[in-house]
Coordinates of C-alpha atoms and ligand atoms in Angstrom, one line a residue:
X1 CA 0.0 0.0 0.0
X2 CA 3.0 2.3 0.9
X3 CA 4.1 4.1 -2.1
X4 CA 7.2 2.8 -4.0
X5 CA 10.1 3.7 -6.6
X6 CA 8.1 1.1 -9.0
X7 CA 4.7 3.0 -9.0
X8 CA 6.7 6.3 -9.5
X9 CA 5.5 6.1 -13.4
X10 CA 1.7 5.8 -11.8
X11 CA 1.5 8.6 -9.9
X12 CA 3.4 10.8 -11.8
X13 CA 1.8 10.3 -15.1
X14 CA -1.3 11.1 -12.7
X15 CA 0.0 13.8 -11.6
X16 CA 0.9 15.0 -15.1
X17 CA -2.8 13.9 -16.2
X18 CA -4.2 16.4 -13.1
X19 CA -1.9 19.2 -14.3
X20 CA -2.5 19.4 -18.4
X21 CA -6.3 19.7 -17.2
X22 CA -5.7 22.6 -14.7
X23 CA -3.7 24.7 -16.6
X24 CA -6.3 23.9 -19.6
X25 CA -8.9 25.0 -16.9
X26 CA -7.2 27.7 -15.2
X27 CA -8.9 30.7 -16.9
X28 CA -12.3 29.5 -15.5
X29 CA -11.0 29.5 -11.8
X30 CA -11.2 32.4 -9.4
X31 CA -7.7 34.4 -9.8
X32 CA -7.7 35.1 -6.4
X33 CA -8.4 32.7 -3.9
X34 CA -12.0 33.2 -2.5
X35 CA -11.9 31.1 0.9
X36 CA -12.6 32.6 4.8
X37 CA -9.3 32.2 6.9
X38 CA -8.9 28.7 8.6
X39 CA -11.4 27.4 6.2
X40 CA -8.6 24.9 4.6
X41 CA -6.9 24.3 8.1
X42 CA -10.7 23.1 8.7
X43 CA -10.1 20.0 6.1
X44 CA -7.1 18.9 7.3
X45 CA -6.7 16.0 10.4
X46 CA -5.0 18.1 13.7
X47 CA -2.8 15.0 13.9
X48 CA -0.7 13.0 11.5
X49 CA -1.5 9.7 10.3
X50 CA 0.3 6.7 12.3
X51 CA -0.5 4.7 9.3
X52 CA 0.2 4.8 5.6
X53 CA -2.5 6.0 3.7
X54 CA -3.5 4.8 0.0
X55 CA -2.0 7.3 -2.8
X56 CA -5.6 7.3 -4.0
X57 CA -6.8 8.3 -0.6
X58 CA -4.4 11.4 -0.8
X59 CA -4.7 12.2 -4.3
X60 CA -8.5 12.6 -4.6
X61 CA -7.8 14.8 -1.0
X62 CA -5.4 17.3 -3.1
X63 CA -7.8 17.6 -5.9
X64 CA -10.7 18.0 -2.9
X65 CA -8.7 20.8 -0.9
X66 CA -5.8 22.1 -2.7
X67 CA -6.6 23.5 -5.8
X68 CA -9.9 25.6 -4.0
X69 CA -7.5 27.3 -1.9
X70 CA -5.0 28.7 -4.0
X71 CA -4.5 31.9 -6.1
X72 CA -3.7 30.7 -9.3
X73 CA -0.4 32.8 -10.3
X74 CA -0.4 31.1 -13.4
X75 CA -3.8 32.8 -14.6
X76 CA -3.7 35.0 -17.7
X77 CA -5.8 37.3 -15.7
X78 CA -3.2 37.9 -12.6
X79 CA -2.3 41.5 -12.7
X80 CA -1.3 41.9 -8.8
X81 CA 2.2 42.4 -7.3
X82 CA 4.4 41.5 -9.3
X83 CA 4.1 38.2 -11.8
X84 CA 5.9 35.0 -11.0
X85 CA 5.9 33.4 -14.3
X86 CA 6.4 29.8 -14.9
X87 CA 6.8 28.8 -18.5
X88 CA 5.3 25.7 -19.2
X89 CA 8.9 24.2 -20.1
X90 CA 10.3 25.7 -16.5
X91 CA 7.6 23.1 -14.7
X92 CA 8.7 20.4 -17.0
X93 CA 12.7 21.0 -15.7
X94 CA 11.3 21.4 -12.3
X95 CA 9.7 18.6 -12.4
X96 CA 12.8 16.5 -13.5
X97 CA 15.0 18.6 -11.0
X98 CA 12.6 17.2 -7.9
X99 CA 13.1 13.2 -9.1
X100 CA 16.8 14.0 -9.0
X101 CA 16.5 15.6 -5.7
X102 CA 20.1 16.2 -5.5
X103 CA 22.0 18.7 -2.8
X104 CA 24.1 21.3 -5.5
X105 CA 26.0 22.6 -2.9
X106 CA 29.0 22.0 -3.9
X107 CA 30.9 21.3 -7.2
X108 CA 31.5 17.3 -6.6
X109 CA 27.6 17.0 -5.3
X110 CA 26.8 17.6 -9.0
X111 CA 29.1 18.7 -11.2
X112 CA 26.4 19.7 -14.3
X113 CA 24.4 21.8 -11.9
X114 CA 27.5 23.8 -10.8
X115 CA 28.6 23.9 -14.3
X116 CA 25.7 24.6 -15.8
X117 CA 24.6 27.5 -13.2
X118 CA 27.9 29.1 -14.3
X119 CA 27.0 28.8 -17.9
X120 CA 23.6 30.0 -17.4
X121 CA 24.3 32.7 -15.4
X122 CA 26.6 33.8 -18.2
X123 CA 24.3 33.3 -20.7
X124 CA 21.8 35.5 -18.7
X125 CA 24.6 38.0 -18.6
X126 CA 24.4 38.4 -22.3
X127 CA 21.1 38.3 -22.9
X128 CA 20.8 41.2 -20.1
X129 CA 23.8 43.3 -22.2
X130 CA 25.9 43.3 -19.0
X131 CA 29.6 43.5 -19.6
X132 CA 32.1 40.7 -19.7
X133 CA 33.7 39.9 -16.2
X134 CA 30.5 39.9 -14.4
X135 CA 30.0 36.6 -12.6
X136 CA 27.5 35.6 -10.7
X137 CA 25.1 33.1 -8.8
X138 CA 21.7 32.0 -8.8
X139 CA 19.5 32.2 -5.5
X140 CA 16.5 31.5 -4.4
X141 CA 15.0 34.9 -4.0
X142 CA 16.4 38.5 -4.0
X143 CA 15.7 39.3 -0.5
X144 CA 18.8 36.6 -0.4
X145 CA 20.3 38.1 -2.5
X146 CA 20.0 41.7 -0.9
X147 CA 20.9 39.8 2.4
X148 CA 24.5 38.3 0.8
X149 CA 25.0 42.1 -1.0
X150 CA 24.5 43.7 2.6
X151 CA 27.0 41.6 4.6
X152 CA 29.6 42.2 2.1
X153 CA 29.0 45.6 2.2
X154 CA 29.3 45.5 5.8
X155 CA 32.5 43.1 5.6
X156 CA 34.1 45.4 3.3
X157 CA 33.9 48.2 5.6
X158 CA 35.4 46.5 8.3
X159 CA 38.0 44.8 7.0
X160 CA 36.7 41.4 7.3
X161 CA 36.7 41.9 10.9
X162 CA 33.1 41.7 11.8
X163 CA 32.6 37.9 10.4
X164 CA 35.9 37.2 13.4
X165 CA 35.4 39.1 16.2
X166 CA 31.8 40.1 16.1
X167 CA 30.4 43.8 15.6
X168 CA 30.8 45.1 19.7
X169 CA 33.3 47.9 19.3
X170 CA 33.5 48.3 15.6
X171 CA 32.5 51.7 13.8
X172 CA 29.1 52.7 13.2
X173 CA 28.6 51.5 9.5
X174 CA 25.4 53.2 7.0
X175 CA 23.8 51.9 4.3
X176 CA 22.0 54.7 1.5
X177 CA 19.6 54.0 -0.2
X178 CA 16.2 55.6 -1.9
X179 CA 13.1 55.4 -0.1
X180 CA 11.4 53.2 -3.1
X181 CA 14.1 50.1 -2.7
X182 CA 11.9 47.0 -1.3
X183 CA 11.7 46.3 2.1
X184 CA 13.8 43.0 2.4
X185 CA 16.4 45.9 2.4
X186 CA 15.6 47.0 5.3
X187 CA 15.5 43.4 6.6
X188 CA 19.3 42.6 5.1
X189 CA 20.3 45.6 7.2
X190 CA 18.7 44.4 10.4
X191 CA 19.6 41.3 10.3
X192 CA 23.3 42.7 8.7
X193 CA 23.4 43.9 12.4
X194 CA 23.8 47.2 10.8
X195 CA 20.4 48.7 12.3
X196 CA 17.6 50.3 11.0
X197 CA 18.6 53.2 12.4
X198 CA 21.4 52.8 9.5
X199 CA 19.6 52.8 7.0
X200 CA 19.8 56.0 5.3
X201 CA 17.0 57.0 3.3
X202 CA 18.3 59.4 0.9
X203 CA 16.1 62.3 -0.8
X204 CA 14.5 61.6 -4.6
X205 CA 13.4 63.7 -7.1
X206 CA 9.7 64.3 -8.2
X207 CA 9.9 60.7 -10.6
X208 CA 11.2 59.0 -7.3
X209 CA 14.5 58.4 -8.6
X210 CA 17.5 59.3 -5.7
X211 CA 19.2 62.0 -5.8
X212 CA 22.7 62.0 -6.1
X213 CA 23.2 65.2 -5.0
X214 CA 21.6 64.4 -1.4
X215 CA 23.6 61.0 -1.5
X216 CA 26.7 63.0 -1.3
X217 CA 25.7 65.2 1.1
X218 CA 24.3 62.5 3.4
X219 CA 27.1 60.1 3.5
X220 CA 29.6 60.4 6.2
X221 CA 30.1 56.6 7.1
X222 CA 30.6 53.5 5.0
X223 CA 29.7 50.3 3.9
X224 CA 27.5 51.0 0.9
X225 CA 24.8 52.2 -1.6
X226 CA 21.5 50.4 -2.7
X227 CA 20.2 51.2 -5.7
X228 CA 17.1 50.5 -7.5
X229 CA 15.2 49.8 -11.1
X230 CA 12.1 48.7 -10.8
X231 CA 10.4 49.6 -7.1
X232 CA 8.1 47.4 -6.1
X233 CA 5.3 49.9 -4.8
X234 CA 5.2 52.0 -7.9
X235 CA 8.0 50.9 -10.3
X236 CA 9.9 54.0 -9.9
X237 CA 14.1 53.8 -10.9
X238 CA 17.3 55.2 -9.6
X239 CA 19.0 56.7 -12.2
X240 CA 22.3 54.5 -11.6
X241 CA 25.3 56.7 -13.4
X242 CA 25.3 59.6 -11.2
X243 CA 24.3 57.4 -8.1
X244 CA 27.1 55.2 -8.8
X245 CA 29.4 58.1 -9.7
X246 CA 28.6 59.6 -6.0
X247 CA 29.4 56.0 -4.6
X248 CA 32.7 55.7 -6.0
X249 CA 33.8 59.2 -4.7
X250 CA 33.3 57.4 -1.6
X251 CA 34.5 54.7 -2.0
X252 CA 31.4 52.3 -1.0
X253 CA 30.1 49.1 -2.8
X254 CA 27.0 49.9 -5.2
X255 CA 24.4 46.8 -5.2
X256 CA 21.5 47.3 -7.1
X257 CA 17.9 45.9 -7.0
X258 CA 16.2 44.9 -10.3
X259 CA 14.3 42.1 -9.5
X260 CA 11.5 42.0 -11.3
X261 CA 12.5 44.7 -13.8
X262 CA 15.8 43.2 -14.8
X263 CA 13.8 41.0 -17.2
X264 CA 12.8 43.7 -19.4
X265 CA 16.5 44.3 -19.8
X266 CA 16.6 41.7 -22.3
X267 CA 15.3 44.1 -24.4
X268 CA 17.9 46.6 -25.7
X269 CA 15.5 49.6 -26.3
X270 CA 14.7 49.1 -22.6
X271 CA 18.2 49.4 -21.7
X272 CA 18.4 53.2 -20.9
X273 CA 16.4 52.2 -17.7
X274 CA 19.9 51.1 -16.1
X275 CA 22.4 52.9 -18.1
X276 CA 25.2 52.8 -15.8
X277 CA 24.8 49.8 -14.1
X278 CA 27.9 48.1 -15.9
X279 CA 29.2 50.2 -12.5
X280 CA 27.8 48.4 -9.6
X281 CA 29.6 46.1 -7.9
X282 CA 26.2 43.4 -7.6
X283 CA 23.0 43.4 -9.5
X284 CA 20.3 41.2 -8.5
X285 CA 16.8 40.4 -11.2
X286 CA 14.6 37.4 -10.9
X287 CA 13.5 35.2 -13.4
X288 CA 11.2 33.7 -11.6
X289 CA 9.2 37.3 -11.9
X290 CA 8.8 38.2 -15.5
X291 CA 10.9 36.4 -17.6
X292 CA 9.3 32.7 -17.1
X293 CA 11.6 30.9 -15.3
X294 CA 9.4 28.8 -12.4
X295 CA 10.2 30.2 -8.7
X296 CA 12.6 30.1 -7.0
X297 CA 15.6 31.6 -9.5
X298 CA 17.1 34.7 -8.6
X299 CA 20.3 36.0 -10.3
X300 CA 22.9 37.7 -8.7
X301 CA 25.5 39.3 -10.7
X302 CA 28.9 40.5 -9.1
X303 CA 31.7 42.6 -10.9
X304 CA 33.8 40.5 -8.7
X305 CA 33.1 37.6 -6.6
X306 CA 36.0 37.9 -3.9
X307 CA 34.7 40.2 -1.5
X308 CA 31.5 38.0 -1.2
X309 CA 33.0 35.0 -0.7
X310 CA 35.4 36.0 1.4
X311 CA 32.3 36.8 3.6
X312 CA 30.1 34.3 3.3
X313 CA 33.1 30.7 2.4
X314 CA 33.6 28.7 4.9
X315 CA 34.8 25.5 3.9
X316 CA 35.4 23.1 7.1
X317 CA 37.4 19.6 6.2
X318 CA 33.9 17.4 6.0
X319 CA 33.4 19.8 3.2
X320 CA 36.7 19.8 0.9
X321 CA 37.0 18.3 -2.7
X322 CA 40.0 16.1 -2.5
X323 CA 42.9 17.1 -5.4
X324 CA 40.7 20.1 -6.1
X325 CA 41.1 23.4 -4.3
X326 CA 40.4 25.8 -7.5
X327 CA 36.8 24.4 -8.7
X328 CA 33.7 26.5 -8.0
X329 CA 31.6 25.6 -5.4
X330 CA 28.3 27.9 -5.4
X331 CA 27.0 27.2 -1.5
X332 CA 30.4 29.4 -0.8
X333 CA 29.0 32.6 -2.2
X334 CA 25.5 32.3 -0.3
X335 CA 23.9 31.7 2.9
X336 CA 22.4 28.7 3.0
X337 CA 24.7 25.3 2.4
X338 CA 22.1 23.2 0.6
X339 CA 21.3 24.3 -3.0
X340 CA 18.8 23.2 -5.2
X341 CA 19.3 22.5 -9.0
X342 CA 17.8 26.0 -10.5
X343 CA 20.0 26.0 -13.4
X344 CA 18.1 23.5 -15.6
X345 CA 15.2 25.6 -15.7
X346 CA 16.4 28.7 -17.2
X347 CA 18.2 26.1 -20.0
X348 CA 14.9 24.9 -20.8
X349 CA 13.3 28.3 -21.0
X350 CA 16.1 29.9 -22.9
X351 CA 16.3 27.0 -25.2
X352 CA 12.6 26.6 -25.7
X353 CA 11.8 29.8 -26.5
X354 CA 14.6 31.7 -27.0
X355 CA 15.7 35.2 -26.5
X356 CA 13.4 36.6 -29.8
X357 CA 10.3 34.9 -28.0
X358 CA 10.7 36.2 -24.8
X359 CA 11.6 39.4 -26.0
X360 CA 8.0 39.5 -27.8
X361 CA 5.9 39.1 -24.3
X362 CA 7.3 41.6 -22.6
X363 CA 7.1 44.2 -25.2
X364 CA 3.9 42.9 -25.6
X365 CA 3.0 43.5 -21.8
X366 CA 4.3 46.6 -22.4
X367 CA 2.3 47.6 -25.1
X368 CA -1.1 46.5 -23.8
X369 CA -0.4 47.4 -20.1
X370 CA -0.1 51.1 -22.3
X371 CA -2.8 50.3 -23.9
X372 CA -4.9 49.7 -20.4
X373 CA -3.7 52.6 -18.5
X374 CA -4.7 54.6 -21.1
X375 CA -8.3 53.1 -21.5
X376 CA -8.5 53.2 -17.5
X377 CA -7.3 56.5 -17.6
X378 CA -10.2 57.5 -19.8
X379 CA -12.8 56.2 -17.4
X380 CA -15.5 58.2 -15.6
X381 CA -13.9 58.6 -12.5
X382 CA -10.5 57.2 -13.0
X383 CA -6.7 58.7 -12.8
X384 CA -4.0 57.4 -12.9
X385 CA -1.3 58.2 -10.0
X386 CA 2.0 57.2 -11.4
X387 CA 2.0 56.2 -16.2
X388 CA 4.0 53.0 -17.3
X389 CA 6.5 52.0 -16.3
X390 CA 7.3 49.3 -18.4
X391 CA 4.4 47.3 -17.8
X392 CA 3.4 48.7 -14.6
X393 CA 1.2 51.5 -13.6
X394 CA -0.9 52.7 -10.6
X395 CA -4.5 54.4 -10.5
X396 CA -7.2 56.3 -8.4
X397 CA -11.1 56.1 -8.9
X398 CA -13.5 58.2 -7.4
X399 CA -17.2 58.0 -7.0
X400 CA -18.9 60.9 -6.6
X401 CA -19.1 62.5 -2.9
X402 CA -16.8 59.5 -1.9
X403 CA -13.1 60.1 -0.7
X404 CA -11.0 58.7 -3.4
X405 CA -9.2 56.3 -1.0
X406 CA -12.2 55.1 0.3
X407 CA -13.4 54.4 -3.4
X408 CA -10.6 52.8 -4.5
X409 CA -10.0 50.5 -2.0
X410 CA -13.9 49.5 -1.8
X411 CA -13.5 48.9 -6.0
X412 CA -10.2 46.8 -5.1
X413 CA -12.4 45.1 -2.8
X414 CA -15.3 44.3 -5.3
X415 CA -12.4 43.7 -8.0
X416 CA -11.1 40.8 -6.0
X417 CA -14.6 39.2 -4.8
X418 CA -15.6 39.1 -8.5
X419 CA -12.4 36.9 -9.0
X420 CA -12.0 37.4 -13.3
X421 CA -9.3 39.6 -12.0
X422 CA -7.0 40.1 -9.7
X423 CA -4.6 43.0 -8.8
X424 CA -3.6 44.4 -5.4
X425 CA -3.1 47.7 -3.7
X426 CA 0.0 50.2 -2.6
X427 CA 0.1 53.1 -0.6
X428 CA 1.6 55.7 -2.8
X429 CA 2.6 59.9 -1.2
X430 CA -0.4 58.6 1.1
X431 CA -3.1 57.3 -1.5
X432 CA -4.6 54.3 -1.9
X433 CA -3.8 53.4 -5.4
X434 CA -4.3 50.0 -7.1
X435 CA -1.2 48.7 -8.7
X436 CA -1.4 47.2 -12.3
X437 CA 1.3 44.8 -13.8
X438 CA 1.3 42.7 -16.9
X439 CA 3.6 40.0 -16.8
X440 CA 2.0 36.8 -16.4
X441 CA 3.7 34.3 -19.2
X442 CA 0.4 33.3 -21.2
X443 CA -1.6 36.7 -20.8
X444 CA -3.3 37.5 -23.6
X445 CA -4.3 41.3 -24.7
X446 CA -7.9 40.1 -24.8
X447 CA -7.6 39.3 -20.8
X448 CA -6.0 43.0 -20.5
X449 CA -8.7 44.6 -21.9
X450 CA -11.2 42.4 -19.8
X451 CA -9.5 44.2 -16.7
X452 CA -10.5 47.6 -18.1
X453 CA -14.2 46.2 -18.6
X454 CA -14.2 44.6 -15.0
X455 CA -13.2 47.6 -13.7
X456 CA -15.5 49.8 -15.4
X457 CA -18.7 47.3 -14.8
X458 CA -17.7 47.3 -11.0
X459 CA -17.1 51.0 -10.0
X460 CA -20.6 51.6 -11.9
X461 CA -22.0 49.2 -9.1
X462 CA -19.8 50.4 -6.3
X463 CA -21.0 53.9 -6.9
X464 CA -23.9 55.3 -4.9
X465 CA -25.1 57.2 -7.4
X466 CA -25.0 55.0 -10.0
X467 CA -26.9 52.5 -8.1
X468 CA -29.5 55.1 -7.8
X469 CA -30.2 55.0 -11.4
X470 CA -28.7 57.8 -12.6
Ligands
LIG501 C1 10.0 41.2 -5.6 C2 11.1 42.1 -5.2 C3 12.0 41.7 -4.2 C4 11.8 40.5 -3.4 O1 12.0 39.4 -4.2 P1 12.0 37.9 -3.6 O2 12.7 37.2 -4.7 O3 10.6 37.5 -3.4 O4 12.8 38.0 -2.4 C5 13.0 42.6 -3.9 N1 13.2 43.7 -4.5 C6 12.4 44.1 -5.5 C7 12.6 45.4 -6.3 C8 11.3 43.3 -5.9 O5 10.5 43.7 -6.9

């Protein structure tokens, strides 16, 4: 009754069988899940099982729970956050990634994911137009990422002191950034043991880009500079040159953030968006957001690799390669010591579509997320609060008499009850704005222009007066 190797085939081509019909069924689902809280924790036994269970038992209970409770990311219609694209191909390499199940933490664990990561990180590096001599690393997300980028800053600064004797009695250290960089940079400078208090948030001008005039001013400490392309409340972008040019006067390590806009970058028109960033010492973008590769793959590019690694390697004797002290060996340049095998989804990806193909869908999301602010924009009762950029823009609506916050998050509300679509909400120079982001690997520009129908059918029945019959 116990599963075994021998029924693998079974259950996977079951498995396979369940997934063809949901993603052939996915556009009919709710985009955002629709359940009360504790409603799935209802369905499920408050102890385990002391005895085995039949696969059948468990399967039909997946199909039963599971698929109820989820927003489906993989919907055409998901407009909210930021995407997390999985190509169809990226499941396919996941899929063969989890029956290997293999530890990639070092090179002699598994030599082709080591040297494929390498290769494909490289190839990434191309496709992205960064310069030659960047190396880099994949992780599992950027707040990782911004985590490894942080310590070395921090490392830098003191020498390589800190990761030896500790941080009691060393210099006060500050990290600058702009206001619109995500929040796991704050986290990465908690946790950094920098403090919050050390975070310097450093003035922006009216497009929310830092200004590098007010960097210089307001750095009198090291370790470092945070840049970003791509915020995540409102898409707004450092412009990186002059930054960068500030950060070298001082001497302090430039990381930059680009982790869901980094994608576009494949695009050379879209380039201008980090010109300067051949500069910065690290650059982190995920594929996992727009450019189809199945989470968790997160890229981190470094200018030089020493200075991390000489803050994050350890490599006791239980871990040495015998005969081979020069080869690579990934888990060295992160946190975490296990690694999985994220490499052979971004082979798949970049050798089933290709760089033309993936090009086209995001200047298509582009072009129709254009195409939808503009319609939006045109709306009784609709502005929007910050245009494009790239594929992301923010808006307002206001029913008449009603506070404009109030409105727009009781339309967000409605938006995501009705379940065709889903997007999600930001706080934006202290409005309530809904955020809009096209991104999702098989959107259409039909389901775009659906949005701007959804919306305009639900604020009419949202607003008071409308309802009155006017
Ligand atoms: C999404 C995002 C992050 C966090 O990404 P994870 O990979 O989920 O950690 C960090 N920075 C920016 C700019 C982002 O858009």
């Amino acid at each position: 009754m116990i599963m075994k190797r021998e029924d693998y085939y079974q259950w996977a081509e079951r498995a396979a069988r369940w997934g063809a019909e949901y993603l052939s069924t996915l556009e009919n689902r709710p985009v955002r899940a629709q359940n009360a809280p504790g409603e799935i924790a209802a369905l499920l036994p408050a102890a385990p099982p002391e005895h085995p269970e039949a696969m059948e038992t468990i399967f039909a209970d997946f199909e039963r729970i599971v698929p109820g409770g989820m927003t489906h990311w993989q919907h055409p219609r998901f407009f909210a956050y930021f995407p997390a694209s999985a190509a169809p191909v990226s499941m396919i390499a996941e899929n063969l990634t989890a029956v290997m199940a293999a530890q990639c933490m070092l090179w002699q664990t598994s030599p082709a994911a080591t040297e494929m990561e390498t290769r494909m990180v490289d190839w990434m590096r191309q496709a992205l137009g960064l310069p030659e001599g960047f190396q880099g690393v994949i992780q599992d997300t950027a707040t990782s990422a911004n985590l490894c980028a942080v310590l070395t800053m921090r490392e830098r600064a003191l020498g390589w002191r800190g990761i030896d004797s500790g941080m009691v009695g060393e210099k006060r250290l500050r990290i600058y950034a702009s206001p619109e960089t995500h929040s796991s940079i704050d986290k990465a400078i908690r946790i950094a043991g920098i403090g919050q208090q050390n975070l310097v948030m450093v003035a922006t001008d009216g497009e929310g880009a830092l200004d590098p005039e007010a960097l210089r001013e307001a750095i009198d400490v090291p370790a470092g500079v945070v840049l970003c392309v791509g915020g995540t409340s409102v898409g707004a972008s450092d412009r990186l040159r002059p930054a960068i040019e500030v950060a070298r006067e001082f001497g302090l390590y430039v990381h930059v953030d680009a982790a869901w806009a980094g994608s576009a970058m494949i695009c050379p028109e879209q380039r201008g968006l980090w010109d300067g960033v051949e500069g910065a010492d690290s650059v982190v973008f995920n594929p996992h957001k727009w450019l189809g590769a199945q989470f968790d793959c997160s890229i981190q590019f470094l200018a030089d690799p020493e200075p991390q690694v000489r803050t994050l390697g350890i490599r006791p004797d239980y871990l040495e390669t015998l005969g081979q002290t020069e080869i690579t060996n990934y888990s060295e340049w992160t946190i975490p010591l296990g690694r999985r095998f994220r490499a052979l989804k971004l082979w798949f990806l970049l050798r089933a579509h290709g760089l033309e193909d993936l090009r086209q869908r995001i200047r298509n999301h582009i072009t129709w997320a254009g195409e939808a602010a503009a319609a939006i924009a045109s709306l009784d009762g609709f502005r929007l609060i910050t245009d494009c950029r790239l594929s992301f823009f923010t808006f307002q609506y206001q029913a008449d008499g009603e506070d404009a916050n109030a409105a727009t998050e009781r339309l967000l509300r409605a938006v995501n009850d009705d379940g065709r679509i889903y997007l999600t909400h930001t706080i934006h120079e202290e409005q309530f704005v809904i955020r809009f982001q096209v991104g999702q690997f098989e959107c259409r520009r039909e389901d775009v222009l659906l949005a701007v129908d959804v919306l305009r059918e639900l604020a009419s029945g949202i607003n008071p007066r409308a309802r009155n019959g006017r």
